[in-house]
PDB file of C-alpha atoms in Angstrom:
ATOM      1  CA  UNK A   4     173.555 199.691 116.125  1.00 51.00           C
ATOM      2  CA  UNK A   5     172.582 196.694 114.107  1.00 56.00           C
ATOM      3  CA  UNK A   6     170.906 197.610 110.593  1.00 57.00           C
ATOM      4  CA  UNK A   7     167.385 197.478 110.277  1.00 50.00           C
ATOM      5  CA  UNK A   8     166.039 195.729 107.214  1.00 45.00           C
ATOM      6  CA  UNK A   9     162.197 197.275 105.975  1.00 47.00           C
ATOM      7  CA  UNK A  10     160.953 194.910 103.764  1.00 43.00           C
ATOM      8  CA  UNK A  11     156.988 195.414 102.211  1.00 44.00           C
ATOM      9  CA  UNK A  12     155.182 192.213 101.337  1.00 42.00           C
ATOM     10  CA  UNK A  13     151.859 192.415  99.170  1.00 41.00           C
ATOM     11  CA  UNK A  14     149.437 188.938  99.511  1.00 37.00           C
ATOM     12  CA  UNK A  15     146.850 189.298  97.275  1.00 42.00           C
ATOM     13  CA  UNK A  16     144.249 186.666  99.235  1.00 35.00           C
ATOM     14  CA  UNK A  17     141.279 185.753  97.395  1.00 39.00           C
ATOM     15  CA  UNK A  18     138.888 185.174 100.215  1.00 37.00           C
ATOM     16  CA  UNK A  19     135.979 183.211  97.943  1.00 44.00           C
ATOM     17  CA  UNK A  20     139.165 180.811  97.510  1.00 41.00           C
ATOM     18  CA  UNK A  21     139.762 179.978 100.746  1.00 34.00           C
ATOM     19  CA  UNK A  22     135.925 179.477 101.220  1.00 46.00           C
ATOM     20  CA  UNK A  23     135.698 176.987  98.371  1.00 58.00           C
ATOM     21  CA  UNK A  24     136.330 173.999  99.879  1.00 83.00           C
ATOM     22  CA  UNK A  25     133.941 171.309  98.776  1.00 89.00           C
ATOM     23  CA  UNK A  26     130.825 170.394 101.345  1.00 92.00           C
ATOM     24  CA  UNK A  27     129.135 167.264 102.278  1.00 93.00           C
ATOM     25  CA  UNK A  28     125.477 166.209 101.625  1.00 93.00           C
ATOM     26  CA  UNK A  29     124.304 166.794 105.486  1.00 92.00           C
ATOM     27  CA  UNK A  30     125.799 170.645 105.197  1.00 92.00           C
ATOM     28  CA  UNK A  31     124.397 171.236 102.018  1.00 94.00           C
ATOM     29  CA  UNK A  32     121.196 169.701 103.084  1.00 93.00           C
ATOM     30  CA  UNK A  33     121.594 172.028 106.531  1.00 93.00           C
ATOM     31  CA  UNK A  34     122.570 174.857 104.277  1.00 92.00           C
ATOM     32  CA  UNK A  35     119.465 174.817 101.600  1.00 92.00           C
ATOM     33  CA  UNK A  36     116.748 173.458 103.983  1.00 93.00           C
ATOM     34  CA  UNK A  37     117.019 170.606 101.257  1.00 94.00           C
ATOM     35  CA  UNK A  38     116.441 166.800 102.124  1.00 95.00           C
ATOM     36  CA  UNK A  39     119.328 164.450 101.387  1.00 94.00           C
ATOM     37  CA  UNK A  40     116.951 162.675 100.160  1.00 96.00           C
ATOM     38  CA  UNK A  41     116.204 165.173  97.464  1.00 95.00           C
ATOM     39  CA  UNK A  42     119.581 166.297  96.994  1.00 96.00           C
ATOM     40  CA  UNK A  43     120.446 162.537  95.940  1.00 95.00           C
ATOM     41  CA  UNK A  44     117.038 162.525  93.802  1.00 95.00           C
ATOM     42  CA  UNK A  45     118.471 165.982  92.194  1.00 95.00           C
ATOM     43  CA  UNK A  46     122.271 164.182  91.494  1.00 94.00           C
ATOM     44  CA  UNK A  47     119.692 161.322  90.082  1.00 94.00           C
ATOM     45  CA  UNK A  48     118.070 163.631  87.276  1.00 93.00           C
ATOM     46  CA  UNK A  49     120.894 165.571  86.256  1.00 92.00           C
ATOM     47  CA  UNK A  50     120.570 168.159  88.028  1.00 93.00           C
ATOM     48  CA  UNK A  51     123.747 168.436  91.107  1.00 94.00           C
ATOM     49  CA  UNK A  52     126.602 166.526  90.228  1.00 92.00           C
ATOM     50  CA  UNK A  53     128.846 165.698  93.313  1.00 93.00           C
ATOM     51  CA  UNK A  54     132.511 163.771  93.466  1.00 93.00           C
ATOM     52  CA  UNK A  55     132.747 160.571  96.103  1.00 92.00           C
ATOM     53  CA  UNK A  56     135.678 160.914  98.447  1.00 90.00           C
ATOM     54  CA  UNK A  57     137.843 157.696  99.294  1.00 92.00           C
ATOM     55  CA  UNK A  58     135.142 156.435 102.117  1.00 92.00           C
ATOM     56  CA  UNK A  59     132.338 157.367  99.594  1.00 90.00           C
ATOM     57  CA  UNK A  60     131.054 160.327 101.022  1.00 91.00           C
ATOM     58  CA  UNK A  61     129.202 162.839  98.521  1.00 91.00           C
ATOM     59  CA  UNK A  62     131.120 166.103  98.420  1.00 93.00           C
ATOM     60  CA  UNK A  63     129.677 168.926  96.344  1.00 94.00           C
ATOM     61  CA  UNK A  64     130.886 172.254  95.102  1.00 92.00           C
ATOM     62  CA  UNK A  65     130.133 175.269  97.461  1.00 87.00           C
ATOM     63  CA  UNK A  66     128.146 177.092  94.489  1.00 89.00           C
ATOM     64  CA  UNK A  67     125.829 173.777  94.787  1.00 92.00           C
ATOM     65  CA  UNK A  68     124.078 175.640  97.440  1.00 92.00           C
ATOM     66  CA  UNK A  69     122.682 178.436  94.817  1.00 90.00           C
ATOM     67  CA  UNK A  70     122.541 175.577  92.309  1.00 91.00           C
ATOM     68  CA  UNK A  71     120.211 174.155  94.815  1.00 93.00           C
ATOM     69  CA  UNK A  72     118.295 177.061  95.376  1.00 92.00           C
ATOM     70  CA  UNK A  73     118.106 177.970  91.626  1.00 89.00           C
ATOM     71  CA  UNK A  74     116.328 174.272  91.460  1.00 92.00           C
ATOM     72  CA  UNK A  75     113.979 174.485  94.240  1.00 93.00           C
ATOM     73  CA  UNK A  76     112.758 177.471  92.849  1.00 90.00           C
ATOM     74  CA  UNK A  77     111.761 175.801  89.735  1.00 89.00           C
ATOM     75  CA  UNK A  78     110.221 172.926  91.221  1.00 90.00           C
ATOM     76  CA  UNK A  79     107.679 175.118  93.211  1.00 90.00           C
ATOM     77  CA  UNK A  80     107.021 177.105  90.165  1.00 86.00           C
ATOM     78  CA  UNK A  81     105.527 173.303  88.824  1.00 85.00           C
ATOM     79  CA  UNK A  82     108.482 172.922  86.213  1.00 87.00           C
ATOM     80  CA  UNK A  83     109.617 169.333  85.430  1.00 88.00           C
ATOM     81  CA  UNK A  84     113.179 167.999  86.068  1.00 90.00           C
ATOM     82  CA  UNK A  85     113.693 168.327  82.280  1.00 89.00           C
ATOM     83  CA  UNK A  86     112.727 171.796  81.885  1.00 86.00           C
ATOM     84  CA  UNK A  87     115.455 172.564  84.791  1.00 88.00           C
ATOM     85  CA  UNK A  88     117.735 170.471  83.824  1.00 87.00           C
ATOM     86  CA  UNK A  89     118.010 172.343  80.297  1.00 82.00           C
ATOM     87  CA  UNK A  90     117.999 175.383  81.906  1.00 80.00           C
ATOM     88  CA  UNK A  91     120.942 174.877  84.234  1.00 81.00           C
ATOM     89  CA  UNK A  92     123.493 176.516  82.082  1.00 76.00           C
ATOM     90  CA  UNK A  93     121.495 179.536  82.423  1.00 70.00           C
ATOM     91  CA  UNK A  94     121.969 179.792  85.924  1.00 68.00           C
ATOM     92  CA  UNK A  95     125.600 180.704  85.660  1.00 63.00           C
ATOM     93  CA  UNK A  96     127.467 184.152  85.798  1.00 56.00           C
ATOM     94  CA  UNK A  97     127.616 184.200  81.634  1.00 55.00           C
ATOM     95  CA  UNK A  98     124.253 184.165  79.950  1.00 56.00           C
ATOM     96  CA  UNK A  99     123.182 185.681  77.246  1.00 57.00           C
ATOM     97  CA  UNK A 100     119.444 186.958  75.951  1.00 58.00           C
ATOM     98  CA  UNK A 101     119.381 184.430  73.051  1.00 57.00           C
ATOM     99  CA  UNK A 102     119.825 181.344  76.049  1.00 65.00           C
ATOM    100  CA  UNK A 103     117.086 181.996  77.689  1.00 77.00           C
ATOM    101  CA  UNK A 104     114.675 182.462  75.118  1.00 81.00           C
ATOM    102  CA  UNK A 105     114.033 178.338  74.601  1.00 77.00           C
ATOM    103  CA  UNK A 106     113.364 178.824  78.594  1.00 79.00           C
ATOM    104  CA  UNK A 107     111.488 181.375  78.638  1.00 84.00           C
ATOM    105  CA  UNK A 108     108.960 179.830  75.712  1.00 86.00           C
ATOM    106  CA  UNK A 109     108.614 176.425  77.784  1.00 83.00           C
ATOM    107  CA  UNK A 110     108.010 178.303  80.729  1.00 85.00           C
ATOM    108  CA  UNK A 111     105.675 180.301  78.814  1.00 90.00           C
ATOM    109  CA  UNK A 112     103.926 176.750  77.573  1.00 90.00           C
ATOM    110  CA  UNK A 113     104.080 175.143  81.111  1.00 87.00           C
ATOM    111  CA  UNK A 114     101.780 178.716  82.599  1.00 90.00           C
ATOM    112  CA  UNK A 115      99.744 178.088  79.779  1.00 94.00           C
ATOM    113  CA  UNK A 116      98.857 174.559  80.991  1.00 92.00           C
ATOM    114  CA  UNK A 117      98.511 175.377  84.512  1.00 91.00           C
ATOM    115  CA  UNK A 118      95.974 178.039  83.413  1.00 94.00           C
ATOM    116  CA  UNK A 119      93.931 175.371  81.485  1.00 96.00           C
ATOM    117  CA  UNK A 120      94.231 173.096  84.433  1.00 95.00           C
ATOM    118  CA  UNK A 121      93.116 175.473  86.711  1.00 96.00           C
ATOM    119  CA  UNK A 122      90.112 176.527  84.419  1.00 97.00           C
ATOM    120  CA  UNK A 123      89.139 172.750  84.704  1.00 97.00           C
ATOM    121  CA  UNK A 124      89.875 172.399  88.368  1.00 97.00           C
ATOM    122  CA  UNK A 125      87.115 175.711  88.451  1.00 97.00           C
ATOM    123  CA  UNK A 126      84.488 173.799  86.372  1.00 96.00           C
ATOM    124  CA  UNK A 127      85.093 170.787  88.712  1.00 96.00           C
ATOM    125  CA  UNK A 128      84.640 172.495  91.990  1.00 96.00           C
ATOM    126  CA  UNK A 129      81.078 174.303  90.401  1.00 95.00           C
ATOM    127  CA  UNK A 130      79.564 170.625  89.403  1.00 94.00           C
ATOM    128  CA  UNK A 131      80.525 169.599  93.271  1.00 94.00           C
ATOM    129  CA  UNK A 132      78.623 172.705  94.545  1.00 94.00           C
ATOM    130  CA  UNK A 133      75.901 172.487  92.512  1.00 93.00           C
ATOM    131  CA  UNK A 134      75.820 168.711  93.503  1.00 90.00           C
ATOM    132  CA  UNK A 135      76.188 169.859  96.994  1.00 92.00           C
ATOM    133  CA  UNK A 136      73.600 172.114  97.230  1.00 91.00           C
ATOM    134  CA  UNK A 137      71.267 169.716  95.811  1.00 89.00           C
ATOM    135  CA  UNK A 138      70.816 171.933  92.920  1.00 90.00           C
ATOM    136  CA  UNK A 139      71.992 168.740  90.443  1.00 88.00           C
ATOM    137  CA  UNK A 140      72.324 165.144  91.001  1.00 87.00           C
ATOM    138  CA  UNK A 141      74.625 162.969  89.271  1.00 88.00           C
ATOM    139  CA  UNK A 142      73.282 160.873  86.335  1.00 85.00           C
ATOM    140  CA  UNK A 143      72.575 156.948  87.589  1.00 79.00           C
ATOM    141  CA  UNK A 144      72.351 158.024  91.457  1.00 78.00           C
ATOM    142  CA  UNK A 145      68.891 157.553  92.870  1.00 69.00           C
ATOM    143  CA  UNK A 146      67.417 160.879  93.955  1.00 58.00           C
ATOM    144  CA  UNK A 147      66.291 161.273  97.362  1.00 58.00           C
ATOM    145  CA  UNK A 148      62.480 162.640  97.355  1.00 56.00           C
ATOM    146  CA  UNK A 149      59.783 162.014  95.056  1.00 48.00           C
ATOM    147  CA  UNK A 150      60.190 165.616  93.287  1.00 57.00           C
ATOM    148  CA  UNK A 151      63.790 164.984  92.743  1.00 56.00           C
ATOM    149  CA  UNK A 152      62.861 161.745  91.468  1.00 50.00           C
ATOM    150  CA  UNK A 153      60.164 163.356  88.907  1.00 49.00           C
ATOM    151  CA  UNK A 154      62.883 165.800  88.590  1.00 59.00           C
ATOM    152  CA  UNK A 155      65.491 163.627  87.791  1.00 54.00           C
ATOM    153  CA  UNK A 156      62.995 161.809  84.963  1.00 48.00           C
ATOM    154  CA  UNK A 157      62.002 165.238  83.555  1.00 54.00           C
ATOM    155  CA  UNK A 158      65.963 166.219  83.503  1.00 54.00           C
ATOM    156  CA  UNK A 159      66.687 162.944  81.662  1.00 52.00           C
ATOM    157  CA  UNK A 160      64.244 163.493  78.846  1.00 49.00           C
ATOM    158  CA  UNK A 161      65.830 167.039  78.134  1.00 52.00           C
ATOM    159  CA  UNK A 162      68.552 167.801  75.296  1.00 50.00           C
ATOM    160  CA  UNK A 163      71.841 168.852  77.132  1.00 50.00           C
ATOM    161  CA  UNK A 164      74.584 170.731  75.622  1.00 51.00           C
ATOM    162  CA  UNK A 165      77.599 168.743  74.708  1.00 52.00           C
ATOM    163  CA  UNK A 166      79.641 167.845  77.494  1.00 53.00           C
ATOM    164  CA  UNK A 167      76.851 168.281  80.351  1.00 52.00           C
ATOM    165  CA  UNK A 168      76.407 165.840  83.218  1.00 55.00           C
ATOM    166  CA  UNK A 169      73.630 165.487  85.633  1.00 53.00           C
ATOM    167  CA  UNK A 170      70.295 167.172  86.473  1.00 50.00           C
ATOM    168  CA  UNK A 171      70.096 170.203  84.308  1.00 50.00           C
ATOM    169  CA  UNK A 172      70.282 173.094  87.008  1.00 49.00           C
ATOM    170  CA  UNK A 173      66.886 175.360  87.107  1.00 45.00           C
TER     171      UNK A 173
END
């Protein structure tokens, strides 16, 4: 009877390895739900780098895809390329609580401003409604009846606060 050789093997297989081959720009664009188009504008600012292959094809890293994501969010919270662009190192594994605190206070500034803009946008939409509802006219447009007219005279004469346009409102 022939001898029998046992033998044990370990392979340690890293299976995020083997998936880390690099990806094209149409499977990272079908991957994120991402233009090319943007994903080129996004290599543009800074933001995705990628490496051309020998028949200049784009080819990006497979954590692009949660780079990408990380970035979209950002844009639809109404932050600037800038703003994401210095917060890309803070998207990695190894932050710390002292990184993000620039972030946060620009991020902090940028709320602020959409708050402001949004307190404008308000005072806008009232001066349409009141225009609208005929309950003001704007100041040089000829008012359609005679008591507007009158009105619009009597409204003229009259002290308005800083800032006010129009037909005072009664």
């Amino acid at each position: 009877m022939p001898g029998t050789l046992n033998y044990d093997i370990s392979v340690k297989v890293n299976i995020g390895d083997v998936r880390r081959s690099a990806v094209r720009i149409g499977e990272l664009s079908a991957a994120t739900g991402t233009s090319s188009r943007s994903l080129r504008y996004y290599e543009q600012q800074g933001l995705l780098q990628s490496r051309r292959t020998a028949n200049g094809y784009r080819e990006y890293e497979p954590d692009a895809v949660e780079r990408v994501a990380f970035i979209q969010d950002l844009f639809s919270a109404g932050l600037s390329s800038q703003v994401i662009r210095d917060s890309l190192p803070l998207a990695g594994h190894t932050r710390t609580e002292a990184d993000c605190s620039a972030l946060l206070t620009r991020v902090r500034e940028v709320r602020d401003e959409l708050a402001r803009q949004e307190l404008r946008l308000a005072q806008r939409r009232k001066t349409l409604d009141s225009y609208l509802a005929g309950e003001a006219t704007p100041r040089g447009m000829l008012a359609a009846s005679p008591r507007q007219a009158a009105d619009s005279m009597e409204g003229a004469n009259q002290v308005r606060p800083e800032g006010a346009r129009g037909v005072p409102l009664r």
